[in-house]
Backbone atoms as SQL, in Angstrom:
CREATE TABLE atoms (id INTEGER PRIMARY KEY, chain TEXT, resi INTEGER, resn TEXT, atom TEXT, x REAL, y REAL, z REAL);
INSERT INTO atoms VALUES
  (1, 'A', 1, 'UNK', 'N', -15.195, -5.915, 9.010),
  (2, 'A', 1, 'UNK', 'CA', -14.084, -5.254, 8.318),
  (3, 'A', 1, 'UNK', 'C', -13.980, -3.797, 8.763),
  (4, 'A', 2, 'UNK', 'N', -13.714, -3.619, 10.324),
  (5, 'A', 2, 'UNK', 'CA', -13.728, -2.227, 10.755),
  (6, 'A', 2, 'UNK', 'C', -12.533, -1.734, 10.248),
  (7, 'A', 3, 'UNK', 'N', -11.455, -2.165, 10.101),
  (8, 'A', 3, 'UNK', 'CA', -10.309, -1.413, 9.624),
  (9, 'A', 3, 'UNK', 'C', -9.756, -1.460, 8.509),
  (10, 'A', 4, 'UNK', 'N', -10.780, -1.555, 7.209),
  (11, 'A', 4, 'UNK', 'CA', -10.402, -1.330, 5.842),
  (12, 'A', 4, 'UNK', 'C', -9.698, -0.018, 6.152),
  (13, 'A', 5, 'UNK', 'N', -8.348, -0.446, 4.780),
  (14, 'A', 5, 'UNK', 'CA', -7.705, 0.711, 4.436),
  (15, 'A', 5, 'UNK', 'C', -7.090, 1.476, 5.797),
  (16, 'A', 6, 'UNK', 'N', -6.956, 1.089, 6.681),
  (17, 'A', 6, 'UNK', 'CA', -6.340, 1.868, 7.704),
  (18, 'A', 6, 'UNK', 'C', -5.061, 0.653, 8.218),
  (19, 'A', 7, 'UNK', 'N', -3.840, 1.533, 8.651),
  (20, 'A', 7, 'UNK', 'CA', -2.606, 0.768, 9.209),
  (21, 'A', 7, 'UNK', 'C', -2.327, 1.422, 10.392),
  (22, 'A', 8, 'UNK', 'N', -2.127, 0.255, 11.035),
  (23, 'A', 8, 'UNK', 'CA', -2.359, 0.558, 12.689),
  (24, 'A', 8, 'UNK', 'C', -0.674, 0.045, 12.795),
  (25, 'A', 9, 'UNK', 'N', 0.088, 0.257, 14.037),
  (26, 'A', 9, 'UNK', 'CA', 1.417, 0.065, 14.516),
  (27, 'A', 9, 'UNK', 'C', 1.140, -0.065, 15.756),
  (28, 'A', 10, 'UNK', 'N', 2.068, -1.463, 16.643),
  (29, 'A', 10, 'UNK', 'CA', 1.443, -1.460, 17.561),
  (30, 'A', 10, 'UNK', 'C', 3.228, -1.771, 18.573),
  (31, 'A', 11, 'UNK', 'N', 3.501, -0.873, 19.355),
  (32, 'A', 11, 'UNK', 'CA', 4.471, -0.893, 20.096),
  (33, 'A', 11, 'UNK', 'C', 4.666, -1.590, 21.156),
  (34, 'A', 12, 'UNK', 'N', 5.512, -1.901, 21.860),
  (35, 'A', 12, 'UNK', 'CA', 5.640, -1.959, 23.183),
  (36, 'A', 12, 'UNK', 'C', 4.564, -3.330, 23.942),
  (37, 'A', 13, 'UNK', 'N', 4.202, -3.799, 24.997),
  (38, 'A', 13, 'UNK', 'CA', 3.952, -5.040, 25.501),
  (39, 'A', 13, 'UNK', 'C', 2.428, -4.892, 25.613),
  (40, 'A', 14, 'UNK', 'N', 1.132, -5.572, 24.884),
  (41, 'A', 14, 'UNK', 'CA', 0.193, -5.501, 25.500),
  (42, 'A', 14, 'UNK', 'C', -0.236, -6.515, 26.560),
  (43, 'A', 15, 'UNK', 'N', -1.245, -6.654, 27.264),
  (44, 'A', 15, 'UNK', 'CA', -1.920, -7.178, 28.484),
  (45, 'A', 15, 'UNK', 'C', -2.858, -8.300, 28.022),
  (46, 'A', 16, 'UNK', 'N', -3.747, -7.869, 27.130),
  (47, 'A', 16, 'UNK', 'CA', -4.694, -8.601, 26.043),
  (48, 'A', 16, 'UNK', 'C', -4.176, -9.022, 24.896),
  (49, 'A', 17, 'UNK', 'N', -3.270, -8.993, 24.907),
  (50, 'A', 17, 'UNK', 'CA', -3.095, -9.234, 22.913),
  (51, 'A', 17, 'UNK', 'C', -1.250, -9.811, 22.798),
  (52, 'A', 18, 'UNK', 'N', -0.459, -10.933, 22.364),
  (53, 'A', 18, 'UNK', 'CA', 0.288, -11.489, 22.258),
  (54, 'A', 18, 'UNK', 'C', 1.006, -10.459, 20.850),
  (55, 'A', 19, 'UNK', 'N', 1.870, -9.796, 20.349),
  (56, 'A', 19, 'UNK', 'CA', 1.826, -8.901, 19.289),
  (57, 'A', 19, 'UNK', 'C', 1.568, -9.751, 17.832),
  (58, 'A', 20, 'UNK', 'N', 1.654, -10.971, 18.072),
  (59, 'A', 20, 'UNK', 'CA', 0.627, -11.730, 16.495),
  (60, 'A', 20, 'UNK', 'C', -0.430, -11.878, 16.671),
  (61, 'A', 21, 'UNK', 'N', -0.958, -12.236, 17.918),
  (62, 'A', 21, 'UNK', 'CA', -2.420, -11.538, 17.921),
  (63, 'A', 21, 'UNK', 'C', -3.102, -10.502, 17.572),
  (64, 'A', 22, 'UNK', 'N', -1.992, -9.267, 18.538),
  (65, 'A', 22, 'UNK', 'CA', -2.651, -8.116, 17.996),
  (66, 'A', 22, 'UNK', 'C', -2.175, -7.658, 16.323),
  (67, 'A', 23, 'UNK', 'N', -1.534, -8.074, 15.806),
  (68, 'A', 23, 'UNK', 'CA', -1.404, -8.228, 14.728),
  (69, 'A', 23, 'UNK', 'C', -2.482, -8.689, 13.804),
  (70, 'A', 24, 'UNK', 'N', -2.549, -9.744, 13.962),
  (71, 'A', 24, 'UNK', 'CA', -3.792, -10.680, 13.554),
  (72, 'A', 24, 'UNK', 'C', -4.887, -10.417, 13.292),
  (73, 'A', 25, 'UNK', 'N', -5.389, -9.655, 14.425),
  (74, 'A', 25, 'UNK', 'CA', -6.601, -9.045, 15.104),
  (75, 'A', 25, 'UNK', 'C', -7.127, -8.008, 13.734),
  (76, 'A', 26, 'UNK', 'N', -5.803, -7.394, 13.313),
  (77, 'A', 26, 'UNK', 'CA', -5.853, -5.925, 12.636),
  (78, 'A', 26, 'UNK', 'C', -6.348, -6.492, 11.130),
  (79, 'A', 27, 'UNK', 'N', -5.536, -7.590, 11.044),
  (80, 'A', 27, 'UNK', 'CA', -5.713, -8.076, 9.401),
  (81, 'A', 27, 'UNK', 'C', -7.259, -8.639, 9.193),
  (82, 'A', 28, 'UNK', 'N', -7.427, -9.280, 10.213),
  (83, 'A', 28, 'UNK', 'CA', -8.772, -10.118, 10.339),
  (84, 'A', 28, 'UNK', 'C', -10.115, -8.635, 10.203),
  (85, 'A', 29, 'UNK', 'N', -9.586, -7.881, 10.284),
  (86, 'A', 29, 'UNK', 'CA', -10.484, -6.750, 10.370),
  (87, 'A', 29, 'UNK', 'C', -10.276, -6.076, 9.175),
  (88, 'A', 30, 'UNK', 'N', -9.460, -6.083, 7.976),
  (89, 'A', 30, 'UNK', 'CA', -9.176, -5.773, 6.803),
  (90, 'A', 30, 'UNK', 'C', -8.243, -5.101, 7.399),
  (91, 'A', 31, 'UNK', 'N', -7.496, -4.249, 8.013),
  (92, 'A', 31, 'UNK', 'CA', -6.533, -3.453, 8.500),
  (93, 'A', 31, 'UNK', 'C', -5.571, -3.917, 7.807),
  (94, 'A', 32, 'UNK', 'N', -4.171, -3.300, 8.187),
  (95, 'A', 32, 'UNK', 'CA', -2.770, -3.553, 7.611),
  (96, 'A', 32, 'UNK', 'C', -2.063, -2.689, 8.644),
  (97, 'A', 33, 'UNK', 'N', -1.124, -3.725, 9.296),
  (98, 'A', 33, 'UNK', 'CA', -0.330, -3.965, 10.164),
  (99, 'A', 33, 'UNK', 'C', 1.060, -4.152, 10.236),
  (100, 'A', 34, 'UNK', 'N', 1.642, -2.386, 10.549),
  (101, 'A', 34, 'UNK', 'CA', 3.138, -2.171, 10.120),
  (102, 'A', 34, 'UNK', 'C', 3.970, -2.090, 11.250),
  (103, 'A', 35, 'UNK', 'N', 4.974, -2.725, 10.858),
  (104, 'A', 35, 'UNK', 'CA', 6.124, -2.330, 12.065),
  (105, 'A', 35, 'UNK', 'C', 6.721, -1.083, 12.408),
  (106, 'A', 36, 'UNK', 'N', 6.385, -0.038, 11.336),
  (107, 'A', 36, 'UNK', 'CA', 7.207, 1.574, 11.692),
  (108, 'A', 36, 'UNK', 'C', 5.976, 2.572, 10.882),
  (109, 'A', 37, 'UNK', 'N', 6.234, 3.515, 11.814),
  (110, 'A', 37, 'UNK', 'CA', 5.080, 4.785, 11.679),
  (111, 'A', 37, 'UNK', 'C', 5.565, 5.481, 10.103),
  (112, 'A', 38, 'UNK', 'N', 4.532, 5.936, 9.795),
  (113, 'A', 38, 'UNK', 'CA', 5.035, 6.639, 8.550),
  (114, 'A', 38, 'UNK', 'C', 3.255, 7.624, 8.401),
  (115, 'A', 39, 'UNK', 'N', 3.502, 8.767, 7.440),
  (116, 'A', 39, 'UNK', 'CA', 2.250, 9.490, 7.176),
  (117, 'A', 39, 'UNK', 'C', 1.624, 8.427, 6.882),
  (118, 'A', 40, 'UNK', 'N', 1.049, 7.533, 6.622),
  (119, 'A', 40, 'UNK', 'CA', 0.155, 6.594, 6.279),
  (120, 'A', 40, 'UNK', 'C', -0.191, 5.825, 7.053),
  (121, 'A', 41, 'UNK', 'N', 0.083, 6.080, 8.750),
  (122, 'A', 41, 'UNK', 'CA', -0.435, 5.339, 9.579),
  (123, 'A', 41, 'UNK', 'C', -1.358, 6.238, 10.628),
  (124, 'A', 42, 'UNK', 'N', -2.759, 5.317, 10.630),
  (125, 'A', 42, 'UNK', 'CA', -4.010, 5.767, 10.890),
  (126, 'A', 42, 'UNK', 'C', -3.904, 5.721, 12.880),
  (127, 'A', 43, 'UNK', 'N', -2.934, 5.022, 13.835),
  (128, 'A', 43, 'UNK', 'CA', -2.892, 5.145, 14.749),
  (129, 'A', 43, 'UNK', 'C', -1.522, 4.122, 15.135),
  (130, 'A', 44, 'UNK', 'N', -1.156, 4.904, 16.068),
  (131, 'A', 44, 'UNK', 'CA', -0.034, 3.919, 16.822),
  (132, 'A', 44, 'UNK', 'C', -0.535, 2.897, 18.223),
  (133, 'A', 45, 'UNK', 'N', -0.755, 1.739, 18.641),
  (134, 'A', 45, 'UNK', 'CA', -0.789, 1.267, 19.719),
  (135, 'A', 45, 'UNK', 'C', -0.025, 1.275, 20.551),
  (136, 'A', 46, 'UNK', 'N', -0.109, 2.300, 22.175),
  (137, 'A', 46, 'UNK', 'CA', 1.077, 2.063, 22.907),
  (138, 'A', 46, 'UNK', 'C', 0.979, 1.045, 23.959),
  (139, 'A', 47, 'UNK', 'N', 1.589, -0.062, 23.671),
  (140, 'A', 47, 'UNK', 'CA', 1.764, -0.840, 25.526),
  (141, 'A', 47, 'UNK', 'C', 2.863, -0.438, 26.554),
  (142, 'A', 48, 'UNK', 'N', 3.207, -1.541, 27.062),
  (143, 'A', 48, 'UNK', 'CA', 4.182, -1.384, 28.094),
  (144, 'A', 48, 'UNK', 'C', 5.450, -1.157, 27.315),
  (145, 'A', 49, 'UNK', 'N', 6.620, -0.275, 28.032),
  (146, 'A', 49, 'UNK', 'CA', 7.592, -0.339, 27.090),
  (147, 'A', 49, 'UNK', 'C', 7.566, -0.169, 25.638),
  (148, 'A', 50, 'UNK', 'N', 7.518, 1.088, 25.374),
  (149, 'A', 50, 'UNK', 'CA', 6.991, 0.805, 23.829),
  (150, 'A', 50, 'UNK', 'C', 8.454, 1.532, 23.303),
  (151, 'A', 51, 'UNK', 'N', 8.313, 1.226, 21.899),
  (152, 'A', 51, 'UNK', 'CA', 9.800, 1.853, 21.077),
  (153, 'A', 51, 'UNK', 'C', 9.593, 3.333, 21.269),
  (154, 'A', 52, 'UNK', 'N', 10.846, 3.925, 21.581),
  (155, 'A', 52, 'UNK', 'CA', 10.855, 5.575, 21.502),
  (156, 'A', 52, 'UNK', 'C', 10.840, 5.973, 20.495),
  (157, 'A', 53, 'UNK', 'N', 11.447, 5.013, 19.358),
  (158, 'A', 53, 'UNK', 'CA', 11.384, 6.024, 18.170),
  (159, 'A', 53, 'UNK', 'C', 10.093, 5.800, 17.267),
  (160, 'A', 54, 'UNK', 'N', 9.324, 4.976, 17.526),
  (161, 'A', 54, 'UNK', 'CA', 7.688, 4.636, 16.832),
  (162, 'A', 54, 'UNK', 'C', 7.421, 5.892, 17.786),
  (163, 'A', 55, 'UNK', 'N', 7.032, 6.152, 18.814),
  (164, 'A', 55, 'UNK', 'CA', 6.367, 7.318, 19.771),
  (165, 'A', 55, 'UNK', 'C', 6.477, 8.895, 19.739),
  (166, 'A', 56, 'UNK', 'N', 8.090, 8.620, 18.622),
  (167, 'A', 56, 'UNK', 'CA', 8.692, 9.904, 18.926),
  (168, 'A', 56, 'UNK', 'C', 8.280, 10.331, 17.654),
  (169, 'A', 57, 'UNK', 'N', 8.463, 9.346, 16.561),
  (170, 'A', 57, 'UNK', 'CA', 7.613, 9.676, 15.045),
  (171, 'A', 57, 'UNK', 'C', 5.931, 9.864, 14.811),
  (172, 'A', 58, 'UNK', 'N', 5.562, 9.346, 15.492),
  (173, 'A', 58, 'UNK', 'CA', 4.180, 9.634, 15.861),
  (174, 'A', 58, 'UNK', 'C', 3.653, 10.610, 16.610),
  (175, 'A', 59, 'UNK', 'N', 4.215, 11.077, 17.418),
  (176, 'A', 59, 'UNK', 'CA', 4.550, 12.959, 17.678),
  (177, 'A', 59, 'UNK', 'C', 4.913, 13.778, 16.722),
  (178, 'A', 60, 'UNK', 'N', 5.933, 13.492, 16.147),
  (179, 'A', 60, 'UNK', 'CA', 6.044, 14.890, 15.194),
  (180, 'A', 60, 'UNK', 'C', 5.219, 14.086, 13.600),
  (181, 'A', 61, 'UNK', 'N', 4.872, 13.551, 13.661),
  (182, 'A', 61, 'UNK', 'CA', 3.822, 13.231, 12.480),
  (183, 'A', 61, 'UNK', 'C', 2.106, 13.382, 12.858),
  (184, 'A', 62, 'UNK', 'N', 1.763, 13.363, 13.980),
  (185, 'A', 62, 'UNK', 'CA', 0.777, 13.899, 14.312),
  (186, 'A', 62, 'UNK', 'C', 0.089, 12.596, 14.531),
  (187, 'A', 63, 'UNK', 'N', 0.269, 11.531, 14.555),
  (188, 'A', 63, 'UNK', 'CA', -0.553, 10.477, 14.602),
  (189, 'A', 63, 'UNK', 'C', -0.832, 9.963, 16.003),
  (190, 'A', 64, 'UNK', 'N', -2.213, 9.692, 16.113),
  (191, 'A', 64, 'UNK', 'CA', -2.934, 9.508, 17.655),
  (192, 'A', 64, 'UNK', 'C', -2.074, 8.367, 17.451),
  (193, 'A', 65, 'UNK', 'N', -1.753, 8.603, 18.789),
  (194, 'A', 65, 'UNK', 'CA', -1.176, 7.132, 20.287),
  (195, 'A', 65, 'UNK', 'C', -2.365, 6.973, 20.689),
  (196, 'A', 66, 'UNK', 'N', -2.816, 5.886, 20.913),
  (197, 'A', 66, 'UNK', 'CA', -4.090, 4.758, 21.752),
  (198, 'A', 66, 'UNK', 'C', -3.471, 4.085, 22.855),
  (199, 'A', 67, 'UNK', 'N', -3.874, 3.818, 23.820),
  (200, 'A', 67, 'UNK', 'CA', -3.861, 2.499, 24.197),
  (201, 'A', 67, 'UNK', 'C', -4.410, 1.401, 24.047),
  (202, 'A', 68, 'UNK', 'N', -4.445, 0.584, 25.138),
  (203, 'A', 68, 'UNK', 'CA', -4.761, -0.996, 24.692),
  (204, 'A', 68, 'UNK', 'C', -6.462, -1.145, 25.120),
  (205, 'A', 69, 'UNK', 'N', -7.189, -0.775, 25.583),
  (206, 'A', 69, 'UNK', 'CA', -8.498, 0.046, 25.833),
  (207, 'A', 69, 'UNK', 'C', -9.011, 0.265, 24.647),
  (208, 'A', 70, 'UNK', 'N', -8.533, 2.277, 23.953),
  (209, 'A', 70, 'UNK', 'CA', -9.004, 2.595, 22.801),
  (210, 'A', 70, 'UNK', 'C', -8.727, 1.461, 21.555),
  (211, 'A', 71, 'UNK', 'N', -7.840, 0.512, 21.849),
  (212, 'A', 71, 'UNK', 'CA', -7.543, -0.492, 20.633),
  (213, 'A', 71, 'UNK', 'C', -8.652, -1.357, 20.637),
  (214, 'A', 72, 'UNK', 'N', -8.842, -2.050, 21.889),
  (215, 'A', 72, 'UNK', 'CA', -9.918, -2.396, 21.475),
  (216, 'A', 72, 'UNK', 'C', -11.206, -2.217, 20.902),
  (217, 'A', 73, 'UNK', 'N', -11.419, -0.691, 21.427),
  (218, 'A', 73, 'UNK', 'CA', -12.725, -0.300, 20.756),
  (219, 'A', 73, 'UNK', 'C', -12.496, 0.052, 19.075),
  (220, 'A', 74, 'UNK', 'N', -10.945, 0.272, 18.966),
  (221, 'A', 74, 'UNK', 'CA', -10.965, 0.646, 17.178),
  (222, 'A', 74, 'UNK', 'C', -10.734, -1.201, 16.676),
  (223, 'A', 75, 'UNK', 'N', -10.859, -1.966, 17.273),
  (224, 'A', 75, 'UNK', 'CA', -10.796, -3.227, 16.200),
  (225, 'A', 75, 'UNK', 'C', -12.671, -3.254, 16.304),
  (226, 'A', 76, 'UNK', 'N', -13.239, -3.274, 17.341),
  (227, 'A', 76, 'UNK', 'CA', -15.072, -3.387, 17.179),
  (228, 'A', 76, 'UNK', 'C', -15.875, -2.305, 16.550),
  (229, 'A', 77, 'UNK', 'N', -15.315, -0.660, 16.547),
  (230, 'A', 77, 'UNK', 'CA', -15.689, -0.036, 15.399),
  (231, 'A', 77, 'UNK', 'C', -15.210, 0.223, 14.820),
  (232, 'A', 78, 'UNK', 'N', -13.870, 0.649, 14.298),
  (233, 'A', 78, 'UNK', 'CA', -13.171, 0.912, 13.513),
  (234, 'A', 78, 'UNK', 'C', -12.394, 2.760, 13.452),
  (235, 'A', 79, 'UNK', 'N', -13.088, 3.289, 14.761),
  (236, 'A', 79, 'UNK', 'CA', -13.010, 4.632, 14.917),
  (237, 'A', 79, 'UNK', 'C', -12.076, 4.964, 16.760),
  (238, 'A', 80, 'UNK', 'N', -11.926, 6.013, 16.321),
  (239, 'A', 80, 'UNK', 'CA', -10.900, 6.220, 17.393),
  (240, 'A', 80, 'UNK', 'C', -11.929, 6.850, 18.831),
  (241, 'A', 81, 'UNK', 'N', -11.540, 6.651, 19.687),
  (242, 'A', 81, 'UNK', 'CA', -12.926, 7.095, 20.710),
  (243, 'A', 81, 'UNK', 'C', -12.683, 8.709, 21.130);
């Protein structure tokens, strides 16, 4: 349960992860898994092509962008690298 209490958003195309997977992935980990950034989201996932306006709200809200790399390491610890 690395991602109690934390909501992750995950944009754009990943390589590893189908987006109900990576979806999936988040819940299976206690996480909670939103479609749009808001102060209450603990990181954005960027893939390929990702939405401008999830990227662009997550800039002026201050919230770390990851990639699909750091994602993996925040579903096995739960911390951002």
């Amino acid at each position: 349960q690395t991602l109690v209490g934390k909501t992750i958003v995950v944009t754009g195309t990943l390589s590893g992860f189908g987006r109900e997977e990576a979806e999936q992935a988040i819940k299976d980990r206690g996480g909670k898994s939103s479609g749009s950034v808001s102060s209450k989201t603990f990181a954005l996932v960027v893939g390929d092509e990702p939405g401008a306006s999830k990227v662009k709200k997550a800039v002026e809200l201050g919230i770390p962008q990851i990639g699909e790399a750091a994602f993996v390491r925040l579903l096995e610890t739960g911390e951002l690298a």
